[in-house]
Amino acid sequence: MVTATFLLSAFSLILVGIFGMLTRKNIIRILLAVNILETGVNLLLVSFGYFRGGKAPIITAPISASNLPFVDPLPQALVLTSIVIGLGTTALALAITLRYYRRRRTLEFEPDEEDFASVEGARTLMRDSDDSTSVTEGKDLHPGSNVPSDREPAGAKERAK
Amino acid sequence: MNQAILLLLFPAAAALITPAGSALSERFGRGLALLSYIAGIVYGVVLYPQIAASPASVIVGNWKPPYGINLFVSPLSLGLVLLIYCVAIVILVSDFASNRKRRAQFYLLYSLLTMASVGLVLTADLFNMFVFLEIAGISTFALVAVGREGSGPAGSLRYLVLAQLTTLLMLAGIGLVYSATGVLNIASLSRFAALNPAVAFLAGLLILLPFFLEMKQFPFNGWIGGAYRGASPAIGATMSGLVTVSVAMVLARLLLTMMNTGSAFGDATTKIRTVVLVLGAATVLIGETAAFREKEIKRVLGYSSAGQMGMIAIGIAIASQSAVRGILFLLVSHTIAKVLLFLVAGTSARLSGSDRWDEMRGIARRFPLLGMLFAVGAMTLMGIPLFSGFWGKLDLIRAAIASGGLAVVGVVAVLIATVVEGVYFMKIAHAFFEAPAAAKSAPPESTKQHYGVAFLAPALVLAAATVILGVLPGLIDPWLSSATAELLHPASGYAAHIVTGGLQ
């Protein structure tokens, strides 16, 4: 019964996550949906290894009646790994979103992104075709101190319209 | 044999040491990355004769399979690891021609990506595969995002969201497999009692999803345009040349070795292969059509890569001796040609100041060698005789006709695609050699830097490789035979080595 509840919640979370990812336009909301999906998948994995009355599989003493029965430890190991990966990916995604916001002054995926990019593309290629060298420059990381690079996207956006 | 894990540790160590070392010298990252890949190649070549005689299963942390994670070093995986290292070196050297000011972060991410690609090829465990996919994904997202200012982050985010969706669904599939069988080792699953066909079908498809995405298969390829526009040519070459080697090989491993008759997925194998075949045929047509109407050269190459990967998926789904041989050959030749084309595209873009091939008119008149190199790469992808792509396509088409049934749809798709490829590559080559409409004689300041040894040497090596393989396809014949046998007959090779060889 407990496992059925877990499974049901896991599937609901997965569906909510997929729905959010497919229907939202706002990047932050999409990333939230990714996280909901991830929680659902993690819950699914843990509930596969769970049974009623199982103890946490942290075995410090020799196995005896006191620490039996324990739940399957392997799904828990998988989920721990997956949580860490999820955290890393979310952090990276938010960092990229910040960069996106600096350029576009919006958090929406723009429908006219294609045209925008090709207008902007020809221009940036001439100027500096690859700014990977500036990825961690201080001015990129502190909002408010990047006045020169702020002006650029605002102007670019007007051109696109 | 446990020291074979060094193949994985060289780039990992390079990635971890790079930030510290870069405090000392700007050039530390590049030097270390190149050094670690060369070390990997030397070690791999030394190891190869031994592995060819008897493949080895590397047990990590003394957790024996099927409970622990193990790597499988065989002629197939070791050969592709060597290919990955060589391609990584070629890309890094040529990247130096276009951008001399790369920071340490770039080399850190690049080494991580190389490590993840190598790991995907070597691993024999489903969950480990998921972890390597995520590492490859994270480094690719970051490398695309730092690309060109305007579209890097946008392309990267689209790719990231789609990739996360598919890898998380893969994780759910892995959970299903584990709850149904209790093991995640590919070798064990390949000789497991058959699961309920519905569960096997669902779990099998979920596990394949991220590979469909990385191989740019049809419903999952919406990210190509954005990511390839955002990525610098070196990263485009990496995404479409280096990462595809490992994901295509893993798809073959999963679909041929793990999902075989007599495996846990036995009852669903035919259905899953049909899905892959149909998606592959659709991708071939859609990818090549998209490439045909695209004007930006990097995106042309990205979509053409989707088409080529569709052909490889068709070959994997047909699963006959000659089809698998064909796609392995096609995989090697696609990697060589696509990396070459990306290098040429990057250099042409820098020399002409535009990303669009219709604005590069006449560039081959100024730089004839550049035009020649483009033609060599294009003819390899088309599959013209005397270039390596020919042999792979020939084997694939023969195998598809021999197997009949739905595979004939695949033949039709491949043949149509070849014509389409021919037309758009010829269009581009024609534009390259055409006289420029207006004399826009304003070559950017540093022609010499963009068109120097650092670009020409790697490009000429790649061009030579595709011609040599095209004239003498017998050179990699022993490798192809043993790799095909390993994929198609897991019971005698793969599974036997891992499961019994592991439990000493």
XYZ file of C-alpha atoms in Angstrom:
665
model
C 0.000 0.000 0.000
C 2.761 2.373 0.990
C 4.682 1.404 -2.123
C 1.616 1.965 -4.279
C 1.288 5.478 -2.865
C 4.949 6.133 -3.614
C 4.592 4.854 -7.158
C 1.481 6.895 -7.749
C 3.104 10.095 -6.484
C 6.201 9.355 -8.532
C 4.195 8.976 -11.725
C 2.196 12.122 -10.964
C 5.393 14.105 -10.454
C 6.860 12.729 -13.671
C 3.756 13.695 -15.627
C 3.618 17.163 -14.062
C 7.274 17.635 -14.940
C 6.882 16.560 -18.566
C 3.757 18.687 -18.930
C 5.557 21.729 -17.561
C 8.589 21.230 -19.785
C 6.474 20.965 -22.881
C 4.013 23.779 -22.259
C 5.895 26.569 -20.456
C 7.795 29.316 -22.243
C 9.523 30.845 -19.248
C 12.966 29.310 -18.782
C 12.857 29.345 -14.985
C 9.535 27.504 -15.053
C 10.900 24.971 -17.494
C 13.853 24.363 -15.203
C 11.462 23.961 -12.261
C 9.552 21.410 -14.304
C 12.828 19.580 -14.990
C 13.414 19.431 -11.258
C 9.914 18.141 -10.586
C 10.451 15.437 -13.188
C 13.756 14.578 -11.583
C 12.175 14.288 -8.137
C 9.528 12.011 -9.599
C 12.122 9.737 -11.188
C 14.136 9.619 -7.965
C 11.042 8.760 -5.955
C 10.222 6.058 -8.484
C 13.659 4.500 -8.080
C 13.531 4.574 -4.293
C 10.044 3.111 -4.208
C 11.156 0.237 -6.438
C 13.554 -0.797 -3.707
C 11.199 -0.155 -0.785
C 9.015 -2.538 1.131
C 6.865 -1.999 4.192
C 8.873 -2.074 7.389
C 12.260 -1.964 5.678
C 15.030 -0.167 7.551
C 17.521 2.288 6.138
C 20.396 0.284 4.636
C 23.108 1.909 6.743
C 24.891 -1.042 8.221
C 27.510 -0.187 10.819
C 27.250 -3.301 12.993
C 27.381 -6.937 11.850
C 24.080 -7.965 10.286
C 21.708 -9.223 12.955
C 18.044 -9.121 13.871
C 18.389 -5.500 14.962
C 19.231 -4.122 11.504
C 17.167 -6.588 9.461
C 15.231 -6.281 7.279
C 16.760 -3.377 5.360
C 15.582 -2.037 2.015
C 17.562 -2.571 -1.183
C 20.546 -0.199 -0.932
C 21.336 -0.058 -4.657
C 18.422 2.176 -5.749
C 19.368 4.508 -2.926
C 22.933 4.699 -4.200
C 21.626 5.408 -7.679
C 19.317 8.118 -6.393
C 22.091 9.798 -4.417
C 24.181 9.967 -7.571
C 21.246 11.223 -9.554
C 20.469 13.950 -7.008
C 24.044 15.216 -7.212
C 23.941 15.213 -11.015
C 20.585 17.000 -10.927
C 21.988 19.693 -8.659
C 24.950 20.233 -10.955
C 22.807 20.427 -14.052
C 20.352 22.828 -12.459
C 23.169 25.102 -11.339
C 24.677 25.079 -14.818
C 21.282 25.685 -16.421
C 20.667 28.676 -14.158
C 24.096 30.076 -14.995
C 23.342 29.752 -18.700
C 19.926 31.327 -18.124
C 21.616 34.296 -16.481
C 23.801 34.668 -19.537
C 20.763 34.380 -21.768
C 19.010 37.086 -19.753
C 21.998 39.412 -20.033
C 21.874 39.141 -23.805
C 18.150 39.212 -24.389
C 16.683 40.991 -21.372
C 13.992 38.334 -21.193
C 13.444 34.938 -19.596
C 11.151 33.652 -22.316
C 12.202 31.428 -25.170
C 11.580 33.840 -28.000
C 9.597 32.601 -30.971
C 11.531 34.970 -33.233
C 14.824 33.659 -31.927
C 15.816 32.352 -35.347
C 15.622 35.730 -37.077
C 17.091 37.503 -34.131
C 20.070 35.208 -34.076
C 20.827 35.507 -37.756
C 20.768 39.294 -37.688
C 22.841 39.318 -34.568
C 24.927 36.405 -35.836
C 26.440 38.155 -38.808
C 27.278 41.115 -36.623
C 28.873 39.217 -33.763
C 30.883 37.028 -36.069
C 32.584 40.061 -37.505
C 33.293 41.455 -34.102
C 34.226 38.394 -32.114
C 33.183 35.043 -33.298
C 33.738 33.244 -30.047
C 33.673 34.794 -26.634
C 34.536 31.707 -24.661
C 37.519 33.616 -23.428
C 35.317 35.965 -21.473
C 33.142 33.349 -19.848
C 34.276 34.009 -16.327
C 35.284 37.594 -16.582
C 34.134 39.455 -13.557
C 31.846 41.800 -15.422
C 29.808 38.867 -16.677
C 29.124 37.585 -13.233
C 28.011 40.734 -11.476
C 24.753 42.297 -12.529
C 24.900 46.033 -12.474
C 28.570 46.314 -13.275
C 28.222 45.272 -16.899
C 26.907 48.480 -18.337
C 28.690 48.250 -21.682
C 27.445 44.755 -22.458
C 23.925 45.679 -21.305
C 23.537 48.308 -23.942
C 24.313 45.866 -26.709
C 21.475 43.350 -26.320
C 18.880 46.018 -25.781
C 19.902 47.599 -29.036
C 20.064 44.242 -30.754
C 16.560 43.430 -29.645
C 15.212 46.625 -31.090
C 16.879 45.854 -34.362
C 15.233 42.466 -34.397
C 11.814 44.033 -33.980
C 44.117 -5.879 -16.461
C 42.759 -3.315 -14.078
C 45.237 -0.696 -15.210
C 43.217 -0.370 -18.433
C 41.122 2.125 -16.495
C 43.978 4.519 -17.269
C 42.284 5.067 -20.626
C 39.610 6.880 -18.661
C 41.886 8.435 -16.088
C 44.212 10.314 -18.452
C 41.606 12.869 -19.588
C 39.981 12.906 -16.148
C 43.302 13.817 -14.556
C 43.914 16.447 -17.220
C 40.520 17.990 -16.456
C 41.107 18.053 -12.709
C 44.668 19.377 -12.819
C 44.006 22.040 -15.471
C 42.575 24.749 -13.163
C 45.473 24.482 -10.724
C 48.138 24.392 -13.397
C 46.659 27.299 -15.299
C 47.639 29.581 -12.466
C 51.235 28.979 -13.564
C 50.898 29.370 -17.311
C 48.248 30.298 -19.840
C 49.249 27.446 -22.095
C 49.151 24.799 -19.383
C 45.584 23.645 -20.141
C 46.142 23.091 -23.822
C 49.462 21.330 -23.299
C 48.106 19.044 -20.617
C 44.992 18.134 -22.603
C 47.036 17.225 -25.668
C 49.567 15.360 -23.550
C 46.896 13.281 -21.823
C 45.253 12.312 -25.121
C 48.608 11.352 -26.572
C 49.296 9.294 -23.456
C 45.922 7.606 -23.988
C 46.789 6.797 -27.601
C 50.209 5.425 -26.738
C 48.799 3.294 -23.958
C 45.930 2.090 -26.148
C 48.241 1.124 -28.995
C 50.528 -0.763 -26.609
C 47.523 -2.531 -25.121
C 45.889 -3.384 -28.428
C 47.673 -6.657 -29.378
C 46.931 -8.083 -25.939
C 43.260 -7.020 -26.144
C 42.900 -8.354 -29.672
C 43.989 -11.741 -28.379
C 41.703 -11.654 -25.374
C 39.299 -8.850 -24.376
C 39.463 -7.741 -20.778
C 36.857 -6.819 -18.229
C 38.059 -4.160 -15.797
C 36.486 -4.522 -12.392
C 36.272 -1.200 -10.609
C 36.660 -1.103 -6.850
C 36.629 -4.895 -6.544
C 32.827 -5.033 -6.796
C 32.382 -8.000 -9.052
C 29.875 -7.947 -11.891
C 26.940 -8.058 -12.090
C 26.799 -6.083 -8.824
C 29.612 -3.639 -9.386
C 30.482 -1.450 -12.325
C 32.906 -2.791 -14.868
C 34.501 -1.572 -18.058
C 34.918 -3.776 -21.067
C 38.054 -3.316 -23.148
C 37.761 -5.131 -26.468
C 39.003 -4.498 -30.005
C 35.729 -2.648 -30.679
C 35.815 -0.372 -27.656
C 39.587 0.143 -27.665
C 39.574 0.952 -31.386
C 36.890 3.584 -30.911
C 38.646 5.005 -27.853
C 41.745 5.490 -30.007
C 39.612 7.153 -32.680
C 38.090 9.484 -30.080
C 41.515 10.486 -28.768
C 42.864 11.115 -32.274
C 39.849 13.225 -33.219
C 40.123 15.187 -29.971
C 43.769 15.984 -30.711
C 42.962 17.034 -34.281
C 40.160 19.315 -33.104
C 42.211 20.918 -30.351
C 45.173 21.561 -32.643
C 42.995 23.138 -35.313
C 41.064 25.108 -32.712
C 44.371 26.712 -31.851
C 44.430 28.187 -35.356
C 41.185 30.042 -34.791
C 41.379 30.972 -31.162
C 44.666 31.334 -29.363
C 43.240 32.815 -26.226
C 41.229 29.915 -24.857
C 41.034 29.905 -21.107
C 41.671 26.976 -18.802
C 37.901 26.359 -18.453
C 37.636 25.439 -22.096
C 40.269 22.719 -21.778
C 38.774 21.498 -18.516
C 35.358 21.049 -20.153
C 36.870 19.580 -23.266
C 38.803 16.959 -21.327
C 35.661 16.092 -19.358
C 33.772 15.642 -22.607
C 36.527 13.414 -23.988
C 36.538 11.385 -20.792
C 32.765 10.945 -20.902
C 32.893 9.834 -24.543
C 35.609 7.323 -23.742
C 33.646 6.158 -20.706
C 30.464 5.626 -22.720
C 32.357 3.380 -25.095
C 34.020 1.387 -22.332
C 31.327 0.967 -19.713
C 29.330 -2.232 -19.355
C 26.832 -0.952 -16.811
C 23.586 0.884 -17.528
C 23.708 3.287 -14.624
C 27.337 4.145 -15.275
C 26.257 4.865 -18.823
C 23.691 7.348 -17.505
C 26.385 9.089 -15.445
C 28.739 9.397 -18.426
C 25.881 10.700 -20.554
C 25.237 13.395 -17.972
C 28.920 14.340 -17.810
C 29.076 14.546 -21.599
C 25.849 16.549 -21.567
C 26.967 19.028 -18.918
C 30.279 19.724 -20.629
C 28.586 20.106 -24.017
C 25.952 22.523 -22.648
C 28.681 24.671 -21.162
C 30.859 24.563 -24.264
C 27.915 25.570 -26.471
C 26.787 28.281 -24.082
C 30.140 30.070 -24.147
C 30.073 30.053 -27.925
C 29.009 33.006 -29.985
C 27.389 35.639 -27.820
C 24.003 35.993 -29.422
C 22.883 32.430 -29.813
C 25.149 30.346 -27.584
C 23.004 30.431 -24.429
C 19.727 30.032 -26.319
C 20.942 27.014 -28.270
C 22.504 25.531 -25.191
C 19.331 25.893 -23.088
C 17.128 24.226 -25.682
C 19.577 21.369 -25.923
C 19.854 21.140 -22.140
C 16.115 20.926 -21.524
C 15.586 18.246 -24.162
C 18.638 16.302 -23.011
C 17.503 16.405 -19.390
C 14.047 15.182 -20.372
C 15.466 12.175 -22.201
C 18.161 11.269 -19.679
C 15.680 11.427 -16.802
C 13.296 9.178 -18.708
C 16.262 6.876 -19.300
C 16.823 6.822 -15.553
C 13.188 5.813 -15.059
C 13.757 3.036 -17.618
C 16.861 1.935 -15.723
C 14.741 1.812 -12.554
C 12.187 -0.375 -14.318
C 14.877 -2.757 -15.532
C 16.420 -2.949 -12.095
C 13.111 -3.596 -10.359
C 12.288 -6.328 -12.877
C 15.679 -8.064 -12.988
C 17.829 -6.885 -10.106
C 20.848 -6.273 -12.338
C 22.067 -3.367 -14.454
C 24.989 -5.068 -16.129
C 24.594 -5.183 -19.910
C 26.252 -8.585 -20.138
C 23.978 -10.074 -17.489
C 20.899 -8.569 -19.095
C 21.946 -10.031 -22.432
C 21.452 -13.551 -21.083
C 18.606 -13.025 -18.655
C 15.195 -14.689 -18.558
C 12.856 -12.720 -20.818
C 10.797 -10.019 -19.143
C 7.156 -9.328 -19.763
C 7.149 -7.985 -23.361
C 5.287 -4.793 -22.407
C 7.724 -3.954 -19.602
C 10.680 -4.827 -21.819
C 9.369 -2.634 -24.634
C 8.724 0.357 -22.375
C 11.970 0.080 -20.427
C 13.966 -0.589 -23.583
C 12.617 2.458 -25.380
C 13.082 4.690 -22.328
C 16.714 3.609 -22.082
C 17.296 4.350 -25.776
C 15.765 7.862 -25.656
C 18.913 9.869 -24.851
C 20.757 8.053 -27.624
C 18.031 9.043 -30.067
C 18.539 12.604 -28.905
C 22.331 12.567 -29.137
C 22.133 10.888 -32.539
C 19.691 13.616 -33.591
C 16.932 11.148 -34.447
C 13.709 12.580 -35.743
C 11.362 13.648 -32.958
C 14.302 14.608 -30.757
C 16.284 16.816 -33.114
C 14.706 20.210 -32.550
C 17.858 21.326 -30.781
C 20.224 20.969 -33.756
C 19.641 24.407 -35.264
C 20.190 26.401 -32.093
C 23.057 24.381 -30.693
C 25.019 24.279 -33.937
C 24.563 27.977 -34.549
C 25.739 28.758 -31.043
C 28.687 26.395 -30.994
C 32.083 27.396 -32.314
C 33.312 25.218 -35.214
C 35.556 23.195 -32.905
C 32.622 22.380 -30.630
C 30.413 21.637 -33.623
C 33.065 19.206 -34.848
C 33.183 17.650 -31.409
C 29.416 17.294 -31.080
C 28.987 15.839 -34.499
C 32.226 13.890 -34.840
C 33.455 12.818 -31.446
C 30.357 12.420 -29.276
C 28.426 10.640 -32.018
C 31.099 7.937 -32.213
C 30.421 6.930 -28.660
C 26.621 7.320 -28.675
C 26.261 5.396 -31.935
C 28.467 2.656 -30.560
C 26.410 2.539 -27.362
C 23.186 2.370 -29.353
C 24.657 -0.576 -31.250
C 25.743 -2.188 -27.987
C 22.303 -1.762 -26.435
C 20.272 -2.731 -29.465
C 22.438 -5.633 -30.654
C 24.119 -6.997 -27.557
C 21.734 -6.193 -24.746
C 18.458 -6.552 -26.637
C 19.022 -9.832 -28.350
C 16.981 -12.969 -28.550
C 17.682 -14.764 -25.308
C 18.152 -11.505 -23.399
C 15.899 -9.886 -20.826
C 14.440 -7.858 -23.706
C 14.078 -10.896 -25.957
C 10.350 -10.618 -26.554
C 10.382 -6.912 -27.358
C 13.535 -6.842 -29.486
C 11.792 -6.949 -32.843
C 9.389 -4.172 -31.914
C 12.132 -1.911 -30.562
C 14.268 -2.476 -33.658
C 11.298 -1.603 -35.862
C 10.878 1.677 -33.990
C 14.578 2.468 -34.454
C 14.385 1.586 -38.143
C 11.355 3.780 -38.807
C 12.797 6.714 -36.839
C 16.111 6.271 -38.634
C 14.496 6.354 -42.072
C 12.463 9.437 -41.118
C 15.596 11.125 -39.768
C 17.561 10.445 -42.935
C 14.924 12.213 -45.033
C 14.140 15.033 -42.625
C 17.776 15.706 -41.741
C 18.950 15.879 -45.330
C 15.983 18.023 -46.377
C 16.706 20.448 -43.551
C 20.370 20.533 -44.558
C 19.317 21.201 -48.137
C 17.414 24.389 -47.400
C 19.825 25.665 -44.732
C 22.144 28.564 -45.536
C 24.382 28.617 -42.492
C 27.208 26.222 -43.129
C 27.572 24.907 -39.569
C 23.873 24.085 -39.463
C 24.079 22.398 -42.862
C 26.721 20.148 -41.358
C 24.648 19.596 -38.204
C 21.582 18.492 -40.170
C 23.683 16.379 -42.504
C 25.064 14.687 -39.409
C 21.473 13.888 -38.382
C 20.948 12.249 -41.762
C 24.120 10.183 -41.471
C 23.217 9.084 -37.959
C 19.815 8.044 -39.305
C 21.610 5.749 -41.746
C 23.624 4.292 -38.898
C 20.441 3.729 -36.885
C 18.906 1.916 -39.877
C 21.961 -0.326 -40.084
C 21.847 -1.103 -36.371
C 18.156 -1.945 -36.583
C 18.704 -4.339 -39.512
C 21.246 -6.131 -37.318
C 22.794 -8.399 -39.916
C 26.492 -9.154 -40.240
C 26.982 -6.972 -43.279
C 24.782 -4.132 -41.985
C 26.763 -3.848 -38.755
C 30.024 -3.945 -40.687
C 28.707 -1.229 -42.939
C 27.640 1.082 -40.170
C 30.913 0.689 -38.276
C 32.751 1.704 -41.443
C 30.282 4.520 -42.008
C 30.753 5.688 -38.421
C 34.528 5.940 -38.780
C 34.331 7.658 -42.142
C 31.577 10.046 -41.024
C 33.702 11.126 -38.084
C 36.741 11.812 -40.241
C 34.785 13.657 -42.935
C 32.537 15.651 -40.611
C 35.411 16.906 -38.480
C 37.263 17.861 -41.667
C 34.219 19.765 -42.959
C 33.765 21.600 -39.678
C 37.402 22.680 -39.712
C 37.010 23.917 -43.295
C 33.709 25.613 -42.425
C 35.235 27.380 -39.432
C 38.194 28.599 -41.444
C 36.002 29.713 -44.362
C 33.757 31.603 -41.959
C 36.728 33.413 -40.504
C 38.276 34.153 -43.882
C 35.046 35.390 -45.452
C 33.558 37.023 -42.380
C 30.226 35.269 -42.768
C 28.559 32.115 -41.507
C 26.487 31.601 -44.613
C 27.840 29.578 -47.491
C 26.138 31.780 -50.074
C 28.217 34.672 -48.784
C 31.451 32.698 -49.110
C 31.418 32.854 -52.895
C 34.794 32.550 -54.499
C 36.623 31.647 -51.356
C 38.132 28.593 -53.017
C 39.602 30.800 -55.731
C 41.608 32.625 -53.129
C 42.419 29.449 -51.210
C 42.289 26.488 -53.624
C 43.428 23.994 -51.017
C 40.494 24.950 -48.797
C 38.082 24.165 -51.607
C 39.798 20.840 -52.270
C 39.541 19.854 -48.621
C 35.847 20.723 -48.613
C 35.284 18.619 -51.706
C 37.081 15.640 -50.159
C 34.924 15.807 -47.031
C 31.726 16.281 -49.021
C 32.454 13.379 -51.356
C 33.201 11.133 -48.404
C 29.811 11.899 -46.883
C 28.053 11.387 -50.201
C 29.751 8.026 -50.611
C 31.626 8.542 -53.864
C 34.008 5.677 -54.708
C 37.658 6.256 -53.767
C 36.475 7.926 -50.552
C 35.802 5.993 -47.383
C 32.074 6.699 -47.153
C 31.466 4.575 -50.228
C 32.235 1.225 -48.599
C 30.037 1.794 -45.581
C 27.043 2.882 -47.635
C 27.522 0.010 -50.071
C 27.528 -2.580 -47.280
C 24.544 -0.953 -45.624
C 22.423 -0.839 -48.780
C 23.327 -4.417 -49.704
C 22.429 -5.618 -46.231
C 19.140 -3.728 -46.221
C 18.093 -5.169 -49.578
C 19.110 -8.655 -48.447
C 17.085 -8.423 -45.262
C 13.997 -7.210 -47.131
C 10.769 -6.219 -45.400
C 10.672 -2.821 -43.791
C 14.408 -2.349 -44.314
C 13.702 -1.621 -47.973
C 12.131 1.642 -46.811
C 15.521 2.361 -45.279
C 17.238 1.695 -48.623
C 14.926 4.104 -50.382
C 15.554 6.749 -47.722
C 19.334 6.302 -47.913
C 19.350 6.503 -51.698
C 17.162 9.610 -51.800
C 19.295 11.158 -49.085
C 22.460 10.475 -51.044
C 21.086 12.402 -53.996
C 19.983 15.281 -51.764
C 23.402 15.311 -50.089
C 25.030 15.371 -53.500
C 22.958 18.345 -54.579
C 23.543 20.555 -51.571
C 27.227 19.751 -51.193
C 27.740 20.446 -54.896
C 25.815 23.704 -54.536
C 28.105 24.777 -51.723
C 31.251 23.623 -53.520
C 30.084 25.467 -56.623
C 29.581 28.636 -54.623
C 33.067 28.201 -53.185
C 34.658 28.045 -56.622
C 32.421 30.613 -58.282
C 33.750 34.077 -59.015
C 32.564 36.467 -56.312
C 29.734 38.729 -57.507
C 31.229 41.950 -56.202
C 34.897 42.391 -55.495
C 34.601 42.393 -51.732
C 38.349 42.267 -51.470
C 38.625 42.877 -47.786
C 40.338 39.820 -46.410
C 40.323 40.038 -42.631
C 43.523 41.163 -41.064
C 44.992 37.867 -39.913
C 44.613 35.537 -42.892
C 47.879 33.902 -42.031
C 46.785 32.985 -38.542
C 43.535 31.387 -39.694
C 45.083 29.616 -42.635
C 48.338 28.411 -41.165
C 49.880 25.079 -40.223
C 47.583 24.670 -37.221
C 44.610 24.464 -39.574
C 46.200 22.810 -42.601
C 48.091 20.004 -40.884
C 45.062 18.446 -39.100
C 42.831 18.979 -42.130
C 45.312 17.315 -44.477
C 45.706 14.389 -42.083
C 41.928 13.870 -42.066
C 41.681 14.180 -45.849
C 44.511 11.680 -46.266
C 42.792 9.291 -43.846
C 39.516 9.266 -45.758
C 41.264 8.751 -49.104
C 43.481 5.963 -47.743
C 40.469 4.200 -46.231
C 38.569 4.700 -49.455
C 41.283 3.151 -51.606
C 42.339 0.454 -49.158
C 39.251 -0.456 -47.102
C 40.940 -3.745 -46.211
C 43.163 -1.886 -43.749
C 40.571 -1.959 -40.969
C 39.116 -5.289 -42.013
C 40.385 -7.320 -39.029
C 39.041 -4.686 -36.663
C 35.653 -4.600 -38.397
C 35.329 -8.375 -38.266
C 36.070 -8.699 -34.592
C 33.927 -5.662 -33.711
C 30.965 -7.021 -35.678
C 31.299 -10.420 -34.063
C 31.459 -8.857 -30.623
C 28.269 -6.870 -31.166
C 26.269 -9.641 -32.810
C 27.297 -12.680 -30.792
C 27.338 -11.568 -27.172
C 26.911 -15.055 -25.738
C 30.261 -16.287 -27.036
C 32.253 -13.096 -26.531
C 30.965 -10.139 -24.589
C 28.788 -11.779 -21.961
C 31.129 -14.712 -21.478
C 34.079 -12.421 -20.821
C 32.294 -10.185 -18.376
C 30.149 -12.492 -16.351
C 32.431 -15.491 -16.005
C 35.686 -13.614 -16.454
C 34.586 -11.253 -13.736
C 33.678 -13.765 -11.075
C 37.123 -15.147 -10.366
